[in-house]
Amino acid sequence: MAALIHGIHSVQAAIRRGAVTELWVDARRRDGRIGALLREAEQAGVTPRPTDRAELDRLAGAPSHQGVVARVAGAEPRDETYLERLLTETAEPFLLVLDGVQDPHNLGACLRSADAAGVDAVIVPRDRAAGLTATVRKVASGAAESVPLIQVTNLARTLRTLGSAGVQRVGLAGEAPADIFATDLRGPLAVVLGAEEKGMRRLTRENCDTLARIPMAGQVESLNVSVAAGVCLFEAVRQRR
C-alpha cells in the first residue's frame, strides 16, 4: 500500500529504509536540514521534485509538512491472523494495547515510543480509533513502518486471547492501588492504556490481570496517553533487562 508522508524526520527515516518512491520538496528552501535530506535522497537514488508550498499543502493535506512530502511503500495495518502468528513465534511477546485512542498525534507518539522500547506490536480496535494516517506516520517518524499496528474487531476478545497465550495484561488506571514501578513487568506482557479522556472501557478493564497506576506528585491527575505509554514501556524495559 503506497502512502504519502510528510515532515523531515519521517521522510528521512523512510529514505534510509529505502521505502521512498517519490519525493517533493519546497523549491524555495535552502537550509541545512533540507540539504541533508536531499543528499540522503541522492545517495538512495531518489530524485526530488521541486515544487511550491501550495502543492505541498495539497499533497500533505496540512501546512505542517516542513517543506517535504514523500510517497512511500507504507506498511499496512495487520489483523488477528498476524497476532496469532506473533504469539506462536515469539517467546516473550512485548505488546502495547491502546483502547480507543483517536488522536493521530497520540497514536504516532505511542508508535514512536513502542519502537524505541522494542515492542513487538501495537494493538488497537478497528473502529472508533485512529489508524495509519499521514499525520500518524509523520509523528511516528518511521515507527509506523517498523512497528506492526494490529487492528482487531473485538478488543476484549483479543485480550482474552492474549491471556490464554500466557501474556500478562497490565492495564493503566489512575485509581489502581498498585504502583507501576512495583508491578512485575517481566515475561510475556501487554501494557494496556485507555483513550485520551475516558480511559479503558469496562470490558477492557475486566480482561486485564492487573491494574496499576503511575504515581503523580503534582496537581495534575493524569498524563497524556502517549507520555503514560512511554513511562510504562520503559519501566518494562528496565525490569526486563
Short mmCIF file of C-alpha atoms in Angstrom, two decimals:
data_model
loop_
_atom_site.label_atom_id
_atom_site.label_comp_id
_atom_site.label_asym_id
_atom_site.label_seq_id
_atom_site.Cartn_x
_atom_site.Cartn_y
_atom_site.Cartn_z
CA MET A 1 0.00 0.00 0.00
CA ALA A 2 1.51 3.34 -1.05
CA ALA A 3 1.09 6.26 1.32
CA LEU A 4 2.04 9.93 1.45
CA ILE A 5 4.08 11.06 4.42
CA HIS A 6 5.47 14.47 5.32
CA GLY A 7 7.90 16.06 7.75
CA ILE A 8 11.69 15.98 7.65
CA HIS A 9 12.27 13.26 10.27
CA SER A 10 9.58 10.98 8.88
CA VAL A 11 10.79 11.32 5.28
CA GLN A 12 14.46 10.88 6.23
CA ALA A 13 13.62 7.68 8.08
CA ALA A 14 11.76 6.39 5.01
CA ILE A 15 14.69 7.28 2.73
CA ARG A 16 17.06 5.33 4.96
CA ARG A 17 14.75 2.30 4.79
CA GLY A 18 14.65 2.52 1.00
CA ALA A 19 10.87 2.99 1.10
CA VAL A 20 10.55 6.32 -0.79
CA THR A 21 9.29 6.10 -4.38
CA GLU A 22 8.56 9.81 -4.98
CA LEU A 23 9.79 12.96 -3.26
CA TRP A 24 8.55 16.55 -3.40
CA VAL A 25 10.44 19.44 -1.78
CA ASP A 26 9.83 23.17 -1.38
CA ALA A 27 11.82 24.81 -4.18
CA ARG A 28 12.46 27.88 -2.01
CA ARG A 29 14.04 26.08 0.95
CA ARG A 30 17.82 26.04 1.04
CA ASP A 31 18.54 25.41 4.73
CA GLY A 32 20.80 22.74 6.15
CA ARG A 33 18.08 20.29 7.15
CA ILE A 34 16.63 20.13 3.64
CA GLY A 35 20.16 19.96 2.25
CA ALA A 36 20.97 16.93 4.38
CA LEU A 37 17.72 15.25 3.34
CA LEU A 38 18.45 15.88 -0.35
CA ARG A 39 21.93 14.38 -0.02
CA GLU A 40 20.46 11.24 1.53
CA ALA A 41 17.87 11.08 -1.23
CA GLU A 42 20.59 11.33 -3.88
CA GLN A 43 22.58 8.54 -2.26
CA ALA A 44 19.43 6.41 -2.21
CA GLY A 45 18.75 7.09 -5.90
CA VAL A 46 15.63 9.19 -5.27
CA THR A 47 15.21 12.25 -7.49
CA PRO A 48 13.35 15.12 -5.75
CA ARG A 49 10.70 17.20 -7.48
CA PRO A 50 11.00 20.92 -6.60
CA THR A 51 7.53 22.41 -6.13
CA ASP A 52 5.73 25.27 -4.39
CA ARG A 53 4.18 25.40 -0.94
CA ALA A 54 0.61 25.29 -2.22
CA GLU A 55 1.23 21.95 -3.92
CA LEU A 56 2.92 20.58 -0.81
CA ASP A 57 -0.06 21.72 1.28
CA ARG A 58 -2.36 19.83 -1.10
CA LEU A 59 -0.27 16.66 -1.07
CA ALA A 60 0.18 16.63 2.70
CA GLY A 61 -3.35 17.74 3.48
CA ALA A 62 -1.91 20.10 6.07
CA PRO A 63 0.55 23.01 6.23
CA SER A 64 2.83 21.21 8.71
CA HIS A 65 4.89 19.33 6.11
CA GLN A 66 8.16 21.24 6.76
CA GLY A 67 8.71 21.62 3.04
CA VAL A 68 8.89 17.93 2.15
CA VAL A 69 6.39 15.23 1.13
CA ALA A 70 7.17 11.68 0.03
CA ARG A 71 5.32 8.70 -1.35
CA VAL A 72 6.37 5.52 0.40
CA ALA A 73 5.61 1.84 0.21
CA GLY A 74 3.77 2.18 3.51
CA ALA A 75 3.19 -0.64 5.94
CA GLU A 76 -0.41 -1.83 6.11
CA PRO A 77 -2.28 -2.46 9.36
CA ARG A 78 -2.22 -6.12 10.39
CA ASP A 79 -5.09 -8.28 11.66
CA GLU A 80 -5.85 -11.07 14.13
CA THR A 81 -4.13 -13.65 11.93
CA TYR A 82 -0.86 -11.76 12.24
CA LEU A 83 -1.30 -11.60 16.02
CA GLU A 84 -1.88 -15.34 16.25
CA ARG A 85 1.34 -15.97 14.34
CA LEU A 86 3.25 -13.48 16.50
CA LEU A 87 2.09 -15.19 19.69
CA THR A 88 3.16 -18.57 18.31
CA GLU A 89 6.57 -17.46 17.06
CA THR A 90 7.63 -15.05 19.84
CA ALA A 91 8.94 -16.49 23.10
CA GLU A 92 8.16 -13.43 25.24
CA PRO A 93 5.79 -11.08 23.38
CA PHE A 94 6.02 -7.42 24.39
CA LEU A 95 2.85 -5.61 23.31
CA LEU A 96 1.16 -2.23 23.68
CA VAL A 97 -2.66 -2.20 23.62
CA LEU A 98 -4.47 1.11 23.09
CA ASP A 99 -8.20 1.13 23.82
CA GLY A 100 -9.76 3.73 21.53
CA VAL A 101 -7.01 6.34 21.14
CA GLN A 102 -8.46 8.66 18.49
CA ASP A 103 -5.91 11.49 18.30
CA PRO A 104 -3.47 10.67 15.45
CA HIS A 105 -0.73 12.65 17.19
CA ASN A 106 -1.07 10.42 20.27
CA LEU A 107 -1.07 7.24 18.20
CA GLY A 108 2.01 8.41 16.30
CA ALA A 109 3.81 9.24 19.53
CA CYS A 110 2.83 5.85 21.02
CA LEU A 111 4.23 4.07 17.97
CA ARG A 112 7.48 6.02 18.28
CA SER A 113 7.82 5.05 21.97
CA ALA A 114 6.92 1.46 21.13
CA ASP A 115 9.68 1.33 18.51
CA ALA A 116 12.23 2.78 20.94
CA ALA A 117 11.25 0.28 23.64
CA GLY A 118 11.41 -2.75 21.32
CA VAL A 119 7.69 -3.53 21.39
CA ASP A 120 6.67 -6.36 19.05
CA ALA A 121 3.32 -4.81 18.02
CA VAL A 122 0.74 -2.19 18.94
CA ILE A 123 -2.87 -3.41 19.12
CA VAL A 124 -5.85 -1.09 18.56
CA PRO A 125 -9.58 -1.54 17.86
CA ARG A 126 -10.59 -1.38 14.22
CA ASP A 127 -13.45 1.04 14.98
CA ARG A 128 -13.51 4.32 16.91
CA ALA A 129 -9.73 4.60 16.97
CA ALA A 130 -7.03 6.30 14.90
CA GLY A 131 -5.48 4.35 12.03
CA LEU A 132 -2.33 4.77 9.95
CA THR A 133 -2.98 8.26 8.58
CA ALA A 134 -0.37 10.62 7.14
CA THR A 135 -0.33 12.53 10.43
CA VAL A 136 0.29 9.33 12.40
CA ARG A 137 3.18 8.42 10.09
CA LYS A 138 4.69 11.92 10.40
CA VAL A 139 4.55 11.97 14.20
CA ALA A 140 5.85 8.38 14.40
CA SER A 141 8.99 9.40 12.45
CA GLY A 142 9.36 5.99 10.80
CA ALA A 143 7.95 3.86 13.62
CA ALA A 144 4.65 3.41 11.74
CA GLU A 145 6.62 1.28 9.27
CA SER A 146 8.84 -0.54 11.79
CA VAL A 147 6.25 -1.45 14.47
CA PRO A 148 3.29 -3.56 13.30
CA LEU A 149 -0.08 -1.93 14.04
CA ILE A 150 -2.67 -4.66 14.59
CA GLN A 151 -6.32 -3.64 14.17
CA VAL A 152 -8.75 -6.04 15.84
CA THR A 153 -12.53 -6.31 15.61
CA ASN A 154 -13.16 -7.06 19.29
CA LEU A 155 -10.57 -5.80 21.78
CA ALA A 156 -11.99 -7.67 24.79
CA ARG A 157 -11.84 -10.95 22.87
CA THR A 158 -8.27 -10.18 21.80
CA LEU A 159 -7.28 -9.57 25.42
CA ARG A 160 -8.77 -12.94 26.34
CA THR A 161 -6.69 -14.50 23.54
CA LEU A 162 -3.58 -12.87 24.98
CA GLY A 163 -4.42 -14.26 28.42
CA SER A 164 -4.88 -17.76 27.01
CA ALA A 165 -1.46 -17.45 25.37
CA GLY A 166 0.14 -16.69 28.73
CA VAL A 167 0.58 -12.96 28.20
CA GLN A 168 0.24 -10.86 31.37
CA ARG A 169 -2.18 -7.97 30.73
CA VAL A 170 -1.35 -4.89 32.80
CA GLY A 171 -3.85 -2.04 32.49
CA LEU A 172 -3.05 1.53 33.48
CA ALA A 173 -5.66 3.17 35.74
CA GLY A 174 -5.23 6.25 37.89
CA GLU A 175 -7.22 4.82 40.80
CA ALA A 176 -5.42 1.46 40.88
CA PRO A 177 -3.83 0.58 44.25
CA ALA A 178 -0.71 -0.94 42.64
CA ASP A 179 2.24 1.21 41.57
CA ILE A 180 3.53 0.52 38.03
CA PHE A 181 7.10 0.67 39.39
CA ALA A 182 6.29 -2.08 41.90
CA THR A 183 4.47 -4.26 39.34
CA ASP A 184 6.30 -7.20 37.78
CA LEU A 185 6.52 -6.43 34.05
CA ARG A 186 8.84 -9.25 33.05
CA GLY A 187 7.94 -12.13 30.75
CA PRO A 188 5.19 -12.10 28.09
CA LEU A 189 3.49 -8.72 28.56
CA ALA A 190 0.75 -6.48 27.18
CA VAL A 191 0.63 -2.93 28.54
CA VAL A 192 -2.95 -1.68 28.18
CA LEU A 193 -3.92 2.01 28.09
CA GLY A 194 -7.27 3.67 27.54
CA ALA A 195 -8.45 6.59 25.44
CA GLU A 196 -7.46 10.21 25.98
CA GLU A 197 -10.36 11.23 28.24
CA LYS A 198 -12.37 8.17 29.26
CA GLY A 199 -9.59 5.68 29.90
CA MET A 200 -10.17 1.97 29.45
CA ARG A 201 -13.66 0.67 28.78
CA ARG A 202 -15.26 -1.69 31.30
CA LEU A 203 -14.67 -4.89 29.32
CA THR A 204 -11.07 -3.87 28.70
CA ARG A 205 -10.52 -3.44 32.45
CA GLU A 206 -12.19 -6.75 33.22
CA ASN A 207 -9.83 -8.55 30.84
CA CYS A 208 -6.67 -7.22 32.48
CA ASP A 209 -4.80 -9.37 35.00
CA THR A 210 -3.54 -6.36 36.94
CA LEU A 211 -4.33 -2.65 37.15
CA ALA A 212 -1.52 -0.26 38.01
CA ARG A 213 -1.04 3.48 38.25
CA ILE A 214 1.76 5.95 37.61
CA PRO A 215 2.32 7.80 40.91
CA MET A 216 1.62 11.51 40.48
CA ALA A 217 3.36 14.02 42.74
CA GLY A 218 1.92 17.25 41.34
CA GLN A 219 -1.51 18.78 40.87
CA VAL A 220 -2.47 17.17 37.56
CA GLU A 221 -4.49 13.96 37.78
CA SER A 222 -3.17 12.15 34.74
CA LEU A 223 -0.62 12.19 31.92
CA ASN A 224 -1.17 12.36 28.19
CA VAL A 225 -1.70 8.80 26.90
CA SER A 226 1.48 8.84 24.80
CA VAL A 227 3.55 10.07 27.75
CA ALA A 228 1.99 7.43 30.01
CA ALA A 229 2.74 4.76 27.41
CA GLY A 230 6.39 5.81 27.31
CA VAL A 231 6.68 5.68 31.11
CA CYS A 232 5.16 2.20 31.32
CA LEU A 233 7.05 0.75 28.37
CA PHE A 234 10.43 1.90 29.59
CA GLU A 235 9.74 0.69 33.12
CA ALA A 236 9.11 -2.69 31.48
CA VAL A 237 12.38 -2.35 29.52
CA ARG A 238 14.25 -1.57 32.76
CA GLN A 239 12.84 -4.63 34.51
CA ARG A 240 13.29 -6.95 31.55
CA ARG A 241 16.98 -6.09 31.33
#
